[in-house]
């Protein structure tokens, strides 16, 4: 669902070097004056730590990245392209370089270079999910409302998945299958559970959308990546060279992605209903039932602005892999390589 970030060779050293530029008040320095220039092919912060990953995703998912016009986006991309070619403006500061890198990465596809659909970008995750989640946890009692909001949620997920596809045109049919299966699973879970909990306390009914979203994620993500489950996920060495494919590691990587997605949704779908269920008992809110839609939507936005980057940061995207995790035949093949790698990685995705 999210763009792939290639960070293999020298990943930790490059991240530490980049962090050096950020932590010592040097962001206003001119790039051309720096003896040691930052490697913008890597994230700004150390991705081997949770803090570094969280700071990276707070920057990437920032909704303010959406408020840049076409000319600004092209200018940011030009700054990044020129820097990578060794052409550095005399007035370019370190802060301007990193801003250009962050905004360009948020707007342009990492493989095709095309400008991505606005609502499919990572920076649109919080505002879009704020509205959709607010609707799902407010209108959950009638079948028509459940069908509409669950359909809208899965449709948005499909747009995000398509926008951030790998660049292979053959993935459209895979997206369609995943969309239909996830939508069907979410609707079945939501409508079925609503029938079962009709006589249960109100709080139980409020948690039904959360269960439906968990079911949809558990269907959607494995279907989207079913090729990796059968053929294996790419295993690479320190230099980013593919040394094999492993279905076993793919299962682990996809499980981590599912956990991350559910972790992103848990605070909004589980915490907010508990809060609202308590507020409903107060006379002030009982006299003003229409306040709950804007209230819950606003709370969703606040919570999602934290849970989205934190959920993305739970596991390293470039996950270290040991030989013990691989199938015996693949592990032996790697051991027999002329220059057997000391460390392996896989890109678990997001």
XYZ file of N, CA and C in Angstrom, residues 56-176:
363
model
N 10.530 9.354 10.948
C 10.461 9.278 9.477
C 9.009 9.254 9.004
N 8.181 8.431 9.618
C 6.800 8.302 9.156
C 5.932 9.483 9.588
N 6.274 10.159 10.674
C 5.568 11.398 11.007
C 5.785 12.424 9.894
N 6.994 12.463 9.338
C 7.280 13.402 8.242
C 6.574 12.984 6.958
N 6.601 11.696 6.647
C 6.045 11.205 5.392
C 4.520 11.309 5.364
N 3.854 11.064 6.503
C 2.385 11.077 6.535
C 1.813 12.447 6.886
N 2.641 13.457 6.986
C 2.184 14.807 7.323
C 1.207 15.325 6.252
N -0.054 15.618 6.617
C -1.033 16.099 5.628
C -0.637 17.410 4.957
N 0.253 18.182 5.581
C 0.690 19.436 4.970
C 1.408 19.199 3.644
N 1.893 17.978 3.432
C 2.543 17.656 2.156
C 1.579 17.757 0.982
N 0.277 17.738 1.279
C -0.730 17.801 0.221
C -0.910 19.215 -0.332
N -0.479 20.216 0.438
C -0.777 21.608 0.080
C 0.334 22.246 -0.750
N 0.798 21.526 -1.726
C 1.813 22.062 -2.632
C 1.291 21.966 -4.057
N 1.333 23.066 -4.773
C 0.850 23.096 -6.145
C 1.770 22.348 -7.083
N 1.339 22.216 -8.325
C 2.097 21.452 -9.312
C 3.475 22.058 -9.569
N 3.556 23.369 -9.628
C 4.854 24.013 -9.865
C 5.809 23.766 -8.700
N 5.269 23.824 -7.470
C 6.110 23.562 -6.303
C 6.620 22.132 -6.302
N 5.724 21.183 -6.640
C 6.123 19.775 -6.664
C 7.223 19.541 -7.692
N 7.072 20.132 -8.862
C 8.097 19.968 -9.896
C 9.416 20.595 -9.464
N 9.327 21.707 -8.749
C 10.537 22.354 -8.261
C 11.241 21.478 -7.230
N 10.448 20.876 -6.330
C 11.031 19.981 -5.329
C 11.691 18.781 -6.003
N 11.027 18.230 -7.007
C 11.599 17.078 -7.701
C 12.884 17.470 -8.436
N 12.891 18.673 -9.001
C 14.082 19.144 -9.698
C 15.263 19.290 -8.735
N 14.988 19.797 -7.524
C 16.053 19.940 -6.514
C 16.654 18.580 -6.185
N 15.774 17.570 -5.988
C 16.239 16.222 -5.654
C 17.030 15.626 -6.815
N 16.493 15.732 -8.034
C 17.178 15.169 -9.201
C 18.545 15.814 -9.410
N 18.595 17.138 -9.286
C 19.871 17.840 -9.475
C 20.888 17.432 -8.417
N 20.428 17.303 -7.174
C 21.338 16.910 -6.084
C 21.915 15.524 -6.345
N 21.054 14.605 -6.792
C 21.523 13.243 -7.050
C 22.493 13.183 -8.221
N 22.419 14.185 -9.103
C 23.361 14.260 -10.232
C 24.616 15.060 -9.887
N 24.648 15.588 -8.657
C 25.808 16.356 -8.234
C 25.711 17.833 -8.513
N 24.541 18.302 -8.960
C 24.344 19.729 -9.233
C 23.645 20.376 -8.042
N 24.382 21.138 -7.265
C 23.842 21.729 -6.038
C 23.820 23.248 -6.172
N 22.655 23.837 -5.939
C 22.531 25.293 -5.998
C 23.353 25.940 -4.890
N 23.892 27.127 -5.184
C 24.699 27.840 -4.186
C 23.877 28.279 -2.981
N 22.550 28.371 -3.144
C 21.697 28.865 -2.042
C 20.910 27.760 -1.347
N 21.097 26.504 -1.763
C 20.314 25.397 -1.190
C 20.798 25.061 0.216
N 19.874 25.111 1.179
C 20.207 24.743 2.558
C 19.853 23.283 2.794
N 20.381 22.744 3.893
C 20.106 21.358 4.250
C 18.616 21.153 4.516
N 17.997 22.130 5.175
C 16.560 22.035 5.467
C 15.739 22.005 4.184
N 16.119 22.847 3.213
C 15.402 22.880 1.937
C 15.568 21.569 1.169
N 16.756 20.981 1.239
C 17.003 19.719 0.556
C 16.122 18.611 1.125
N 16.077 18.514 2.456
C 15.276 17.446 3.071
C 13.789 17.684 2.853
N 13.359 18.947 2.857
C 11.951 19.214 2.581
C 11.608 18.802 1.153
N 12.468 19.142 0.222
C 12.241 18.758 -1.180
C 12.167 17.245 -1.308
N 13.055 16.539 -0.621
C 13.074 15.078 -0.676
C 11.781 14.503 -0.100
N 11.344 14.995 1.055
C 10.143 14.481 1.715
C 8.897 14.713 0.878
N 8.739 15.946 0.374
C 7.541 16.274 -0.402
C 7.542 15.527 -1.739
N 8.695 15.454 -2.396
C 8.771 14.745 -3.676
C 8.443 13.267 -3.495
N 8.963 12.656 -2.449
C 8.676 11.241 -2.193
C 7.200 11.017 -1.908
N 6.549 12.008 -1.303
C 5.138 11.854 -0.956
C 4.232 12.028 -2.171
N 4.730 12.669 -3.217
C 3.876 13.014 -4.360
C 4.139 12.183 -5.612
N 5.367 11.694 -5.787
C 5.719 10.997 -7.016
C 5.986 9.516 -6.752
N 5.511 8.678 -7.673
C 5.671 7.237 -7.520
C 7.159 6.870 -7.539
N 7.608 6.013 -6.594
C 9.039 5.718 -6.495
C 9.591 4.917 -7.657
N 8.728 4.215 -8.413
C 9.200 3.394 -9.530
C 8.963 4.085 -10.866
N 7.725 4.527 -11.108
C 7.384 5.122 -12.403
C 7.737 6.594 -12.492
N 7.833 7.282 -11.336
C 8.103 8.714 -11.327
C 6.885 9.560 -11.612
N 5.731 8.933 -11.838
C 4.508 9.674 -12.122
C 3.944 10.301 -10.850
N 3.255 11.435 -11.036
C 2.615 12.065 -9.887
C 1.443 11.202 -9.440
N 1.396 10.890 -8.145
C 0.381 9.984 -7.635
C -0.945 10.707 -7.400
N -2.030 9.926 -7.473
C -3.359 10.443 -7.193
C -3.385 11.046 -5.785
N -3.986 12.223 -5.647
C -3.926 12.966 -4.388
C -4.405 12.136 -3.200
N -5.595 11.517 -3.311
C -6.144 10.803 -2.154
C -5.445 9.470 -1.897
N -4.579 9.048 -2.822
C -3.862 7.802 -2.621
C -2.502 7.970 -1.981
N -2.073 9.205 -1.773
C -0.744 9.451 -1.210
C -0.720 9.159 0.292
N 0.453 8.866 0.806
C 0.598 8.593 2.236
C 0.162 9.787 3.076
N 0.415 10.986 2.583
C 0.051 12.185 3.330
C -1.454 12.406 3.377
N -2.217 11.654 2.578
C -3.683 11.763 2.607
C -4.306 10.739 3.551
N -3.486 9.871 4.133
C -4.019 8.806 4.974
C -4.826 9.344 6.157
N -4.277 10.325 6.865
C -4.958 10.827 8.068
C -6.267 11.537 7.727
N -6.271 12.553 6.836
C -7.549 13.226 6.562
C -8.603 12.313 5.948
N -8.224 11.418 5.051
C -9.193 10.523 4.431
C -9.733 9.511 5.437
N -8.831 8.887 6.174
C -9.278 7.897 7.155
C -10.043 8.544 8.298
N -9.756 9.801 8.585
C -10.491 10.517 9.632
C -11.974 10.578 9.283
N -12.278 10.952 8.052
C -13.675 11.060 7.617
C -14.338 9.687 7.556
N -13.646 8.721 6.950
C -14.238 7.396 6.773
C -14.425 6.689 8.111
N -13.420 6.749 8.970
C -13.532 6.097 10.280
C -14.596 6.759 11.129
N -14.647 8.093 11.071
C -15.692 8.802 11.813
C -17.075 8.353 11.394
N -17.271 8.153 10.086
C -18.556 7.680 9.589
C -18.845 6.256 10.020
N -17.835 5.389 9.980
C -18.048 3.985 10.327
C -18.435 3.800 11.789
N -17.800 4.578 12.686
C -18.102 4.381 14.111
C -19.293 5.214 14.577
N -19.792 6.100 13.704
C -21.007 6.863 14.034
C -22.256 6.164 13.481
N -22.163 5.727 12.217
C -23.315 5.093 11.566
C -23.046 3.588 11.429
N -23.401 2.842 12.430
C -23.102 1.413 12.441
C -24.321 0.544 12.757
N -25.487 1.179 12.940
C -26.650 0.435 13.428
C -27.520 -0.148 12.320
N -27.645 0.540 11.186
C -28.524 0.062 10.112
C -27.712 -0.632 9.028
N -28.292 -1.656 8.385
C -27.567 -2.360 7.312
C -27.122 -1.430 6.187
N -27.975 -0.478 5.804
C -27.613 0.428 4.707
C -26.380 1.253 5.060
N -26.333 1.752 6.306
C -25.177 2.547 6.736
C -23.921 1.696 6.783
N -24.043 0.470 7.291
C -22.886 -0.435 7.370
C -22.351 -0.726 5.975
N -23.234 -1.028 5.045
C -22.820 -1.346 3.670
C -22.100 -0.155 3.037
N -22.669 1.040 3.193
C -22.067 2.214 2.556
C -20.674 2.500 3.110
N -20.536 2.554 4.432
C -19.262 2.962 5.019
C -18.181 1.896 4.853
N -18.554 0.609 4.953
C -17.559 -0.442 4.730
C -17.135 -0.476 3.263
N -18.095 -0.263 2.354
C -17.750 -0.192 0.927
C -16.822 0.988 0.666
N -17.141 2.147 1.250
C -16.315 3.336 1.047
C -14.904 3.107 1.582
N -14.796 2.470 2.739
C -13.487 2.208 3.337
C -12.646 1.305 2.444
N -13.230 0.223 1.955
C -12.474 -0.693 1.112
C -12.173 -0.083 -0.261
N -13.055 0.782 -0.738
C -12.791 1.479 -2.003
C -11.595 2.412 -1.849
N -11.533 3.101 -0.727
C -10.385 3.969 -0.463
C -9.104 3.149 -0.367
N -9.177 2.005 0.335
C -8.003 1.143 0.431
C -7.537 0.689 -0.950
N -8.494 0.405 -1.842
C -8.137 -0.025 -3.192
C -7.426 1.099 -3.953
N -7.895 2.339 -3.767
C -7.255 3.487 -4.417
C -5.823 3.643 -3.912
N -5.639 3.500 -2.606
C -4.302 3.616 -2.021
C -3.391 2.517 -2.554
N -3.907 1.278 -2.591
C -3.107 0.165 -3.087
C -2.738 0.353 -4.555
N -3.674 0.848 -5.361
C -3.390 1.071 -6.781
C -2.383 2.203 -6.966
N -2.572 3.290 -6.205
C -1.684 4.442 -6.326
C -0.247 4.070 -5.986
N -0.076 3.200 -4.993
C 1.256 2.820 -4.527
C 1.675 1.443 -5.024
N 1.106 1.006 -6.151
C 1.459 -0.297 -6.706
C 2.925 -0.310 -7.112
N 3.429 -1.490 -7.382
C 4.859 -1.642 -7.677
C 5.247 -1.040 -9.017
N 4.256 -0.760 -9.874
C 4.556 -0.268 -11.215
C 4.292 -1.315 -12.275
N 4.001 -2.550 -11.857
C 3.687 -3.633 -12.781
C 2.216 -3.555 -13.168
N 1.934 -3.334 -14.444
C 0.556 -3.196 -14.884
C -0.293 -4.426 -14.626
N 0.335 -5.621 -14.471
C -0.408 -6.838 -14.239
C -1.044 -6.909 -12.871
N -0.798 -5.937 -12.004
C -1.305 -5.978 -10.639
C -2.746 -5.508 -10.528
N -3.335 -4.983 -11.605
C -4.695 -4.453 -11.533
C -5.694 -5.552 -11.195
N -5.578 -6.720 -11.833
C -6.498 -7.820 -11.540
C -6.345 -8.291 -10.101
N -5.112 -8.252 -9.614
C -4.857 -8.628 -8.226
C -5.532 -7.640 -7.275
N -5.453 -6.363 -7.606
C -6.106 -5.341 -6.795
C -7.617 -5.529 -6.786
N -8.186 -5.857 -7.948
C -9.629 -6.044 -8.046
C -10.086 -7.231 -7.208
